[in-house]
Short mmCIF file of C-alpha atoms in Angstrom, two decimals:
data_model
loop_
_atom_site.label_atom_id
_atom_site.label_comp_id
_atom_site.label_asym_id
_atom_site.label_seq_id
_atom_site.Cartn_x
_atom_site.Cartn_y
_atom_site.Cartn_z
CA MET A 30 112.72 -20.27 86.38
CA SER A 31 114.69 -23.51 86.65
CA ASN A 32 114.54 -25.94 83.75
CA LEU A 33 114.75 -28.92 86.14
CA ALA A 34 111.75 -31.24 86.27
CA ILE A 35 113.27 -33.57 88.91
CA LYS A 36 116.10 -32.90 91.33
CA VAL A 37 117.23 -35.75 93.58
CA GLU A 38 119.83 -35.10 96.28
CA HIS A 39 121.44 -37.81 98.46
CA LEU A 40 118.36 -40.03 98.35
CA SER A 41 118.44 -43.16 100.53
CA LYS A 42 115.84 -45.77 101.44
CA ARG A 43 116.32 -48.34 104.19
CA TYR A 44 114.21 -51.40 104.95
CA ARG A 45 114.41 -53.63 107.99
CA ILE A 46 114.31 -57.34 107.21
CA GLY A 47 112.42 -59.67 109.50
CA MET A 48 111.51 -56.99 112.04
CA LYS A 49 107.85 -57.17 113.04
CA GLU A 50 107.94 -53.75 114.60
CA GLN A 51 110.14 -50.71 114.15
CA ARG A 52 111.32 -48.21 116.70
CA PRO A 53 109.18 -45.04 116.72
CA ASP A 54 110.66 -42.13 114.82
CA THR A 55 109.26 -39.45 117.16
CA LEU A 56 109.23 -38.81 120.91
CA ALA A 57 105.43 -38.96 120.98
CA GLY A 58 105.49 -42.31 119.23
CA ALA A 59 108.07 -43.66 121.69
CA VAL A 60 105.98 -42.57 124.71
CA SER A 61 102.83 -44.05 123.17
CA ALA A 62 104.57 -47.37 122.49
CA MET A 63 105.91 -47.47 126.06
CA LEU A 64 102.47 -46.88 127.58
CA LYS A 65 100.83 -49.52 125.39
CA SER A 66 103.27 -52.26 126.35
CA PRO A 67 105.45 -51.19 129.31
CA LEU A 68 106.90 -54.62 130.23
CA SER A 69 107.93 -55.41 126.68
CA ASN A 70 109.60 -52.04 126.24
CA ILE A 71 111.46 -52.28 129.57
CA ARG A 72 113.00 -55.55 128.38
CA LYS A 73 114.03 -53.83 125.13
CA LEU A 74 115.63 -50.96 127.07
CA ARG A 75 117.62 -53.39 129.20
CA ASN A 76 119.02 -55.00 126.05
CA LEU A 77 119.26 -51.83 123.98
CA SER A 78 122.73 -52.37 122.59
CA ARG A 79 121.99 -55.97 121.60
CA PHE A 80 118.69 -54.86 120.01
CA ARG A 81 120.48 -52.19 118.02
CA ASP A 82 123.11 -54.65 116.83
CA HIS A 83 120.39 -57.04 115.67
CA GLU A 84 118.51 -54.24 113.97
CA GLU A 85 121.53 -53.03 112.00
CA ALA A 86 122.38 -56.59 110.97
CA ASP A 87 118.92 -56.92 109.34
CA VAL A 88 118.91 -53.66 107.41
CA LEU A 89 118.64 -53.50 103.64
CA TRP A 90 119.54 -50.29 101.84
CA ALA A 91 117.41 -50.30 98.69
CA LEU A 92 118.89 -46.91 97.76
CA ARG A 93 121.96 -45.22 99.16
CA ASP A 94 123.01 -41.61 98.53
CA VAL A 95 121.58 -41.33 95.00
CA SER A 96 121.68 -37.90 93.31
CA PHE A 97 120.77 -36.80 89.78
CA ASP A 98 118.92 -34.10 87.82
CA VAL A 99 116.34 -34.50 85.04
CA ARG A 100 115.44 -31.53 82.85
CA HIS A 101 112.03 -30.84 81.36
CA GLY A 102 111.63 -32.87 78.16
CA ASP A 103 114.36 -35.37 79.03
CA VAL A 104 113.68 -39.08 78.52
CA VAL A 105 115.87 -40.98 80.97
CA GLY A 106 116.29 -44.75 81.32
CA ILE A 107 116.94 -46.44 84.67
CA ILE A 108 119.06 -49.57 84.28
CA GLY A 109 120.03 -52.23 86.80
CA ARG A 110 119.65 -55.84 87.84
CA ASN A 111 116.68 -57.10 89.88
CA GLY A 112 117.00 -55.64 93.36
CA ALA A 113 119.17 -52.72 92.24
CA GLY A 114 116.62 -50.17 93.54
CA LYS A 115 114.95 -49.09 90.27
CA SER A 116 111.35 -49.66 91.35
CA THR A 117 112.02 -48.22 94.80
CA LEU A 118 113.32 -45.04 93.19
CA LEU A 119 110.19 -44.63 91.07
CA LYS A 120 107.90 -45.35 94.04
CA ILE A 121 109.60 -42.61 96.04
CA LEU A 122 109.30 -40.16 93.13
CA ALA A 123 105.61 -41.11 92.79
CA LYS A 124 105.14 -40.52 96.55
CA ILE A 125 104.01 -44.09 97.13
CA THR A 126 106.71 -44.58 99.74
CA ASP A 127 108.82 -42.15 101.76
CA PRO A 128 112.61 -41.95 101.63
CA THR A 129 114.71 -42.60 104.71
CA SER A 130 116.86 -39.57 103.93
CA GLY A 131 117.55 -37.17 101.12
CA ARG A 132 115.66 -34.50 99.24
CA ILE A 133 113.48 -34.49 96.11
CA GLU A 134 112.17 -31.52 94.13
CA ILE A 135 109.61 -32.16 91.37
CA THR A 136 108.19 -29.45 89.14
CA GLY A 137 105.12 -30.49 87.16
CA ARG A 138 102.18 -32.90 87.21
CA VAL A 139 103.37 -36.48 87.79
CA ALA A 140 101.73 -39.72 86.66
CA SER A 141 103.11 -43.21 87.12
CA LEU A 142 102.73 -46.55 85.36
CA LEU A 143 104.15 -48.67 88.15
CA GLU A 144 101.57 -51.33 88.99
CA VAL A 145 99.23 -51.58 86.05
CA GLY A 146 95.65 -52.42 87.04
CA THR A 147 95.69 -51.06 90.58
CA GLY A 148 92.14 -49.96 91.43
CA PHE A 149 90.27 -52.23 89.01
CA HIS A 150 87.09 -53.69 90.55
CA PRO A 151 86.15 -57.19 89.32
CA GLU A 152 82.39 -56.63 89.66
CA LEU A 153 82.40 -53.49 87.51
CA THR A 154 82.36 -53.55 83.72
CA GLY A 155 85.33 -52.56 81.61
CA ARG A 156 83.62 -49.23 80.85
CA GLU A 157 83.06 -48.49 84.53
CA ASN A 158 86.61 -49.45 85.39
CA VAL A 159 88.00 -47.11 82.74
CA TYR A 160 86.31 -44.20 84.53
CA LEU A 161 87.22 -45.51 87.98
CA ASN A 162 90.85 -46.17 87.13
CA GLY A 163 91.16 -42.92 85.21
CA ALA A 164 89.93 -41.02 88.27
CA VAL A 165 92.39 -42.89 90.50
CA LEU A 166 95.20 -41.86 88.15
CA GLY A 167 94.14 -38.20 88.26
CA MET A 168 92.12 -37.81 85.04
CA ARG A 169 89.02 -35.59 85.06
CA ARG A 170 85.64 -36.86 83.87
CA GLY A 171 85.71 -34.70 80.75
CA GLU A 172 89.21 -35.89 79.91
CA ILE A 173 88.10 -39.53 80.17
CA ASP A 174 85.01 -38.82 78.03
CA ARG A 175 87.19 -37.28 75.35
CA LYS A 176 89.66 -40.17 75.29
CA PHE A 177 87.32 -43.09 75.98
CA ALA A 178 87.02 -44.36 72.42
CA GLU A 179 90.80 -44.13 71.90
CA ILE A 180 91.48 -45.96 75.18
CA VAL A 181 89.14 -48.82 74.30
CA GLU A 182 90.45 -49.13 70.75
CA PHE A 183 94.05 -49.23 71.97
CA SER A 184 93.23 -51.98 74.49
CA GLY A 185 91.59 -54.22 71.90
CA VAL A 186 88.69 -55.25 74.20
CA GLU A 187 85.90 -53.31 72.45
CA LYS A 188 83.55 -56.33 72.28
CA PHE A 189 83.77 -56.87 76.03
CA ILE A 190 83.82 -53.30 77.32
CA ASP A 191 80.38 -53.71 78.99
CA THR A 192 81.26 -57.11 80.49
CA PRO A 193 82.28 -57.31 84.18
CA VAL A 194 86.06 -57.41 84.49
CA LYS A 195 85.89 -60.61 86.58
CA HIS A 196 85.15 -62.43 83.31
CA TYR A 197 88.24 -61.00 81.57
CA SER A 198 91.38 -63.01 81.05
CA SER A 199 94.43 -61.68 82.86
CA GLY A 200 95.84 -60.40 79.54
CA MET A 201 92.62 -58.50 78.69
CA ARG A 202 92.56 -56.88 82.10
CA VAL A 203 96.17 -55.77 81.90
CA ARG A 204 95.71 -54.41 78.36
CA LEU A 205 92.76 -52.28 79.40
CA ALA A 206 94.54 -51.04 82.53
CA PHE A 207 97.66 -50.10 80.59
CA SER A 208 95.59 -48.37 77.94
CA VAL A 209 94.01 -46.12 80.59
CA ALA A 210 97.38 -45.28 82.13
CA ALA A 211 99.05 -44.73 78.76
CA HIS A 212 96.54 -42.02 77.82
CA LEU A 213 97.39 -39.76 80.74
CA GLU A 214 98.78 -36.36 79.81
CA PRO A 215 101.13 -35.49 82.67
CA GLU A 216 104.20 -33.30 82.45
CA ILE A 217 106.29 -36.06 84.10
CA LEU A 218 105.70 -39.76 83.48
CA LEU A 219 107.26 -42.59 85.52
CA ILE A 220 107.20 -45.97 83.75
CA ASP A 221 108.22 -49.27 85.36
CA GLU A 222 108.66 -52.27 83.03
CA VAL A 223 105.42 -51.68 81.10
CA LEU A 224 106.76 -53.71 78.16
CA ALA A 225 106.17 -56.86 80.22
CA VAL A 226 102.39 -56.62 79.81
CA GLY A 227 100.27 -58.49 77.28
CA ASP A 228 101.34 -60.50 74.26
CA ALA A 229 104.03 -59.61 71.73
CA ALA A 230 101.64 -57.61 69.50
CA PHE A 231 100.41 -55.52 72.41
CA GLN A 232 103.95 -54.97 73.70
CA LYS A 233 104.78 -53.52 70.29
CA LYS A 234 101.85 -51.10 70.65
CA CYS A 235 103.05 -50.18 74.16
CA LEU A 236 106.51 -49.42 72.85
CA GLY A 237 105.08 -47.25 70.09
CA LYS A 238 102.94 -45.37 72.60
CA MET A 239 105.95 -44.73 74.81
CA GLY A 240 107.78 -43.40 71.76
CA ASP A 241 104.90 -40.99 71.09
CA VAL A 242 105.02 -39.78 74.70
CA ALA A 243 108.76 -39.18 74.44
CA ARG A 244 108.39 -37.25 71.18
CA ASP A 245 105.69 -35.03 72.70
CA GLY A 246 108.35 -33.35 74.81
CA ARG A 247 107.20 -34.73 78.16
CA THR A 248 109.66 -35.75 80.85
CA VAL A 249 109.91 -39.53 81.17
CA LEU A 250 111.74 -41.87 83.56
CA PHE A 251 111.69 -45.33 82.02
CA VAL A 252 112.67 -48.59 83.79
CA SER A 253 113.09 -51.66 81.58
CA HIS A 254 115.20 -54.79 81.20
CA ASN A 255 114.76 -54.50 77.43
CA MET A 256 118.04 -52.80 76.59
CA GLY A 257 117.17 -52.32 72.93
CA ALA A 258 113.91 -50.53 73.69
CA LEU A 259 115.56 -48.45 76.36
CA VAL A 260 118.41 -47.31 74.10
CA SER A 261 116.02 -46.45 71.27
CA LEU A 262 113.69 -44.43 73.53
CA CYS A 263 116.10 -42.86 76.02
CA PRO A 264 119.05 -40.68 74.95
CA LYS A 265 120.30 -40.70 78.56
CA SER A 266 120.34 -43.40 81.24
CA ILE A 267 121.30 -43.98 84.87
CA LEU A 268 122.80 -47.25 86.14
CA LEU A 269 121.95 -48.47 89.66
CA VAL A 270 123.97 -51.24 91.33
CA ASP A 271 122.95 -52.44 94.80
CA GLY A 272 121.09 -49.20 95.45
CA GLU A 273 123.93 -46.89 94.39
CA LYS A 274 124.32 -44.84 91.23
CA LYS A 275 127.27 -46.23 89.30
CA ALA A 276 126.99 -44.46 85.95
CA GLU A 277 125.06 -41.69 84.20
CA GLY A 278 125.28 -40.51 80.60
CA PRO A 279 124.41 -41.55 77.02
CA SER A 280 122.35 -44.75 77.05
CA ASP A 281 124.64 -46.81 74.83
CA ALA A 282 127.63 -46.06 77.09
CA VAL A 283 125.64 -46.79 80.27
CA VAL A 284 124.40 -50.10 78.85
CA SER A 285 128.01 -51.03 78.12
CA ASP A 286 128.90 -50.20 81.73
CA TYR A 287 125.98 -52.35 82.90
CA LEU A 288 127.23 -55.33 80.93
CA GLU A 289 130.76 -54.82 82.25
CA ILE A 290 129.62 -54.61 85.88
CA GLY A 291 127.33 -57.60 85.42
CA ALA A 292 130.31 -59.66 84.35
CA GLU A 293 131.75 -59.97 87.85
CA GLY A 294 131.28 -63.47 89.25
CA GLN A 295 128.53 -64.44 86.82
CA GLY A 296 128.00 -67.03 84.13
CA GLU A 297 130.21 -69.64 85.75
CA ALA A 298 129.80 -72.88 87.68
CA LEU A 299 132.76 -74.39 89.58
CA TRP A 300 132.89 -77.72 91.41
CA ASP A 301 135.17 -79.33 93.96
CA PRO A 302 136.60 -82.67 92.81
CA SER A 303 134.73 -84.55 95.56
CA SER A 304 131.29 -83.15 94.67
CA ALA A 305 131.67 -82.52 90.94
CA PRO A 306 129.11 -84.03 88.54
CA GLY A 307 130.34 -87.22 86.90
CA ASN A 308 131.67 -90.62 87.92
CA ASP A 309 134.92 -92.52 88.35
CA ASN A 310 135.76 -91.96 84.67
CA VAL A 311 135.01 -88.27 84.12
CA ARG A 312 134.19 -85.34 86.39
CA LEU A 313 133.34 -81.73 85.52
CA ARG A 314 135.53 -78.99 86.90
CA ALA A 315 133.88 -75.85 85.47
CA VAL A 316 131.38 -74.50 82.94
CA ARG A 317 131.49 -70.83 82.06
CA VAL A 318 130.21 -68.30 79.56
CA VAL A 319 132.90 -65.96 78.23
CA ALA A 320 132.08 -62.84 76.20
CA GLY A 321 135.00 -60.79 74.98
CA ASP A 322 137.67 -61.64 77.51
CA LYS A 323 135.44 -61.86 80.61
CA THR A 324 133.25 -64.47 82.24
CA SER A 325 129.74 -63.06 82.24
CA ALA A 326 126.05 -63.86 82.55
CA ASP A 327 125.24 -60.74 80.50
CA VAL A 328 126.25 -60.75 76.85
CA ASP A 329 125.98 -58.04 74.22
CA ILE A 330 124.11 -59.38 71.20
CA GLU A 331 127.06 -58.30 69.03
CA GLN A 332 129.61 -60.35 71.02
CA ASP A 333 130.81 -63.87 70.29
CA ILE A 334 129.98 -66.28 73.12
CA ASN A 335 132.49 -68.91 74.19
CA VAL A 336 131.09 -71.79 76.24
CA GLU A 337 134.01 -73.33 78.12
CA ILE A 338 133.77 -76.84 79.63
CA GLU A 339 136.60 -78.04 81.85
CA PHE A 340 136.64 -81.71 82.88
CA TRP A 341 138.94 -84.24 84.49
CA ASN A 342 139.54 -87.45 82.57
CA LEU A 343 140.24 -90.15 85.16
CA LYS A 344 140.48 -93.17 82.86
CA GLN A 345 143.57 -93.74 80.77
CA ASP A 346 143.04 -93.80 76.99
CA ALA A 347 139.34 -92.93 77.13
CA GLN A 348 137.86 -91.55 73.89
CA LEU A 349 135.67 -88.63 74.90
CA ALA A 350 133.31 -86.22 73.16
CA VAL A 351 131.74 -83.04 74.52
CA SER A 352 128.30 -81.65 73.67
CA VAL A 353 126.22 -78.62 74.65
CA HIS A 354 122.45 -78.12 74.37
CA LEU A 355 121.09 -74.57 74.46
CA LYS A 356 117.53 -73.85 75.67
CA ASP A 357 115.57 -70.60 75.87
CA GLN A 358 113.70 -69.31 78.93
CA MET A 359 110.63 -71.40 78.02
CA GLY A 360 112.68 -74.60 77.90
CA VAL A 361 112.56 -74.80 74.11
CA SER A 362 115.67 -76.33 72.55
CA VAL A 363 117.47 -73.71 70.47
CA LEU A 364 120.46 -75.71 69.25
CA SER A 365 122.83 -78.51 70.13
CA SER A 366 126.45 -78.96 69.15
CA LEU A 367 129.15 -81.62 69.38
CA ASN A 368 132.90 -81.47 68.95
CA ALA A 369 132.85 -84.31 66.38
CA HIS A 370 134.74 -83.58 63.15
CA SER A 371 131.64 -83.72 60.93
CA ALA A 372 129.75 -81.27 63.18
CA ASN A 373 132.62 -78.86 63.67
CA LEU A 374 133.64 -75.78 61.70
CA ILE A 375 137.23 -76.42 62.76
CA ARG A 376 139.09 -79.59 63.67
CA ASP A 377 139.19 -80.55 67.37
CA GLN A 378 142.62 -82.09 67.91
CA TRP A 379 141.44 -84.42 70.69
CA PHE A 380 138.23 -85.78 69.20
CA GLY A 381 138.59 -89.45 68.29
CA LYS A 382 141.90 -89.79 70.14
CA ALA A 383 142.74 -91.60 73.34
CA HIS A 384 142.76 -89.11 76.23
CA PRO A 385 145.43 -89.42 78.90
CA VAL A 386 144.45 -88.86 82.51
CA GLY A 387 144.34 -85.12 83.09
CA LEU A 388 142.39 -81.87 82.92
CA PHE A 389 140.87 -80.83 79.58
CA ARG A 390 139.06 -77.76 78.35
CA SER A 391 136.64 -77.79 75.39
CA VAL A 392 135.38 -74.49 73.96
CA CYS A 393 132.31 -74.04 71.79
CA ARG A 394 131.93 -70.65 70.09
CA ILE A 395 128.45 -69.25 69.38
CA PRO A 396 128.78 -66.39 66.88
CA SER A 397 127.55 -62.89 67.52
CA ASN A 398 124.21 -61.72 66.12
CA LEU A 399 122.82 -65.24 66.19
CA LEU A 400 120.74 -65.51 69.38
CA ASN A 401 117.76 -63.27 70.01
CA ASP A 402 117.71 -61.26 73.22
CA GLY A 403 116.58 -63.22 76.28
CA ARG A 404 117.67 -65.79 78.85
CA TYR A 405 119.33 -69.08 77.89
CA THR A 406 120.49 -72.16 79.79
CA ILE A 407 123.22 -74.62 78.83
CA ARG A 408 123.10 -78.39 79.24
CA VAL A 409 126.54 -80.06 79.21
CA LEU A 410 127.33 -83.64 78.30
CA VAL A 411 130.59 -85.60 78.20
CA LEU A 412 130.38 -88.90 76.31
CA SER A 413 132.73 -91.83 76.03
CA ASP A 414 132.90 -93.83 72.79
CA MET A 415 130.07 -91.59 71.46
CA ALA A 416 127.54 -93.79 73.29
CA ASN A 417 127.99 -93.63 77.05
CA ARG A 418 127.01 -90.59 79.10
CA GLU A 419 129.75 -90.00 81.63
CA VAL A 420 128.46 -86.54 82.63
CA CYS A 421 125.10 -84.85 82.00
CA VAL A 422 124.23 -81.56 83.76
CA ASP A 423 121.03 -79.69 82.95
CA GLU A 424 121.15 -75.90 83.32
CA ALA A 425 124.82 -75.99 84.19
CA VAL A 426 124.91 -72.20 83.66
CA SER A 427 122.52 -69.56 82.38
CA PHE A 428 123.11 -66.25 80.68
CA PHE A 429 121.26 -63.30 79.17
CA VAL A 430 121.71 -61.93 75.68
CA HIS A 431 121.01 -58.20 75.71
CA ASP A 432 119.81 -56.20 72.74
CA THR A 433 121.84 -53.02 73.07
CA GLY A 434 120.07 -51.17 70.27
CA ALA A 435 122.47 -52.01 67.47
CA MET A 436 119.61 -53.44 65.37
CA ARG A 437 117.01 -50.95 66.59
CA ARG A 438 117.73 -47.90 64.50
CA GLU A 439 114.80 -48.51 62.14
CA TYR A 440 112.60 -51.06 63.96
CA ARG A 441 111.63 -50.98 67.65
CA GLY A 442 109.32 -53.98 67.91
CA LYS A 443 110.06 -57.44 69.24
CA TRP A 444 112.04 -59.66 66.87
CA VAL A 445 110.32 -63.03 66.51
CA GLY A 446 112.15 -66.29 67.16
CA VAL A 447 114.91 -67.63 69.35
CA VAL A 448 117.59 -66.83 66.79
CA ARG A 449 118.09 -63.45 65.18
CA PRO A 450 121.00 -63.61 62.76
CA LYS A 451 122.14 -60.76 60.57
CA LEU A 452 121.57 -62.10 57.08
CA ALA A 453 122.75 -60.69 53.75
CA TRP A 454 120.08 -58.63 51.94
CA ASP A 455 120.34 -56.73 48.69
CA THR A 456 117.76 -54.94 46.52
CA GLU A 457 118.23 -53.97 42.89
CA LEU A 458 116.17 -51.98 40.40
CA LEU A 459 115.03 -54.22 37.56
CA ILE A 460 112.82 -51.80 35.57
CA ASP A 461 112.88 -48.02 35.91
CA GLY A 462 109.22 -46.97 35.75
CA ALA A 463 106.02 -49.05 35.73
CA PRO A 464 104.96 -50.62 32.39
CA ALA A 465 101.48 -49.86 31.13
CA ALA A 466 100.28 -53.39 31.82
CA VAL A 467 101.26 -53.05 35.48
CA ARG A 468 99.66 -49.62 35.83
CA GLU A 469 96.39 -50.92 34.36
CA LEU A 470 96.42 -54.17 36.33
CA PRO A 471 93.79 -53.15 38.94
CA GLU A 472 91.22 -52.56 36.15
CA LEU A 473 91.75 -56.11 34.83
CA VAL A 474 90.92 -57.79 38.16
CA PRO A 475 87.24 -58.94 38.18
CA GLU A 476 84.91 -57.95 40.99
CA PRO A 477 84.54 -60.64 43.71
CA GLU A 478 80.92 -61.42 42.77
CA ASN A 479 81.94 -62.24 39.19
CA ILE A 480 84.50 -64.86 40.20
CA VAL A 481 83.34 -68.46 39.64
CA LEU A 482 85.31 -71.25 41.24
CA ASN A 483 85.68 -74.44 39.20
CA THR A 484 85.54 -77.19 41.78
CA GLU A 485 86.64 -79.76 39.21
CA THR A 486 90.02 -78.13 38.73
CA ARG A 487 92.91 -79.75 40.55
CA LEU A 488 96.21 -77.99 41.05
CA PRO A 489 99.35 -80.06 40.63
CA LEU A 490 101.13 -80.76 43.92
#
């Protein structure tokens, strides 16, 4: 018996963009369409070649000639940018949509966490929806009965389980739906970006649950943009780029390939002199994010980030300063920096000096292991005489910092904050063994009812 759980051979999926109707795939369908609207179809036949040219011009290949094998017990990550074909692949494996061509063999019971909450009825209570949604996902009544208490506890909506779902907040509804789906016991589990549901605390629970599923020896295909979670959960990954498989192998190596491929043509803004931001004194030429030796919108958390600002000085002897403001994906200011001597770790040779007319480049280095994973935007300013804004461009470029798992060997949860530096920690043993006074300390603490608060006492501030 083969040890393969999933075998995919030359899988392709094609969509037609902007076409209200598609040509029938069978002879019977073609005849039926002709009889229903003969005049319309005669016109199409007269212009067949032009129709075909238009059709091919509006075709999108979501997947193209993708092949791979997954063995029983493997936990495989699917990596790629938005639109790379990840969700389409899982929908085909889950039999939600049909492939255009190719062959799939699946051995084992399949469950999918693709669109959490599908099948929930707003008029039914949470309890009723647990049974309804569980049945939709393939769970038997006895299986739901056995797991009901665990499902509700995991969701955190125990107090509202007999309240109609229409009164739930969106977060409560998603938590309950995910909890039902997460307690399936299939042989093969397809997971699409489940870590995007709920708040940070619930996402941590989701990640832990996915880890439990992986350790149980079940086969898992896991799609996520959280590189750190993916590397920690999935020993192996597959990289999709524009619907094609570009890499397959150990997750850390595939993530590195993903960051390399993502570097092409990203993280850079260029302007023509006539349309560049600025005025008759100063105009921007370029803003770019450089990681390693490449311009990129995708940065490994362990890489230094160089923000390069190129600008034309058009006024002789102008005294210019350059500043950057960094914001996170919620628009919260993370940091700002200026090339002034007092705000600089090194000495900028041009700050405070008269600039000749010409092209300049200022570089600000953000050290590795400082920013948390996520999306950031850069605001660029060029000042004259430290007071006048010659150029100010909001969101000149944006980039993503990716957690590649380097700080995930012991902890898998979400790190809090917009910065996440590696700080120096050290622990030393002060006393070997616990003194008697420490061992007996619990017996010296009075019971709560014996504690009397002196309201006259004031603590020094």
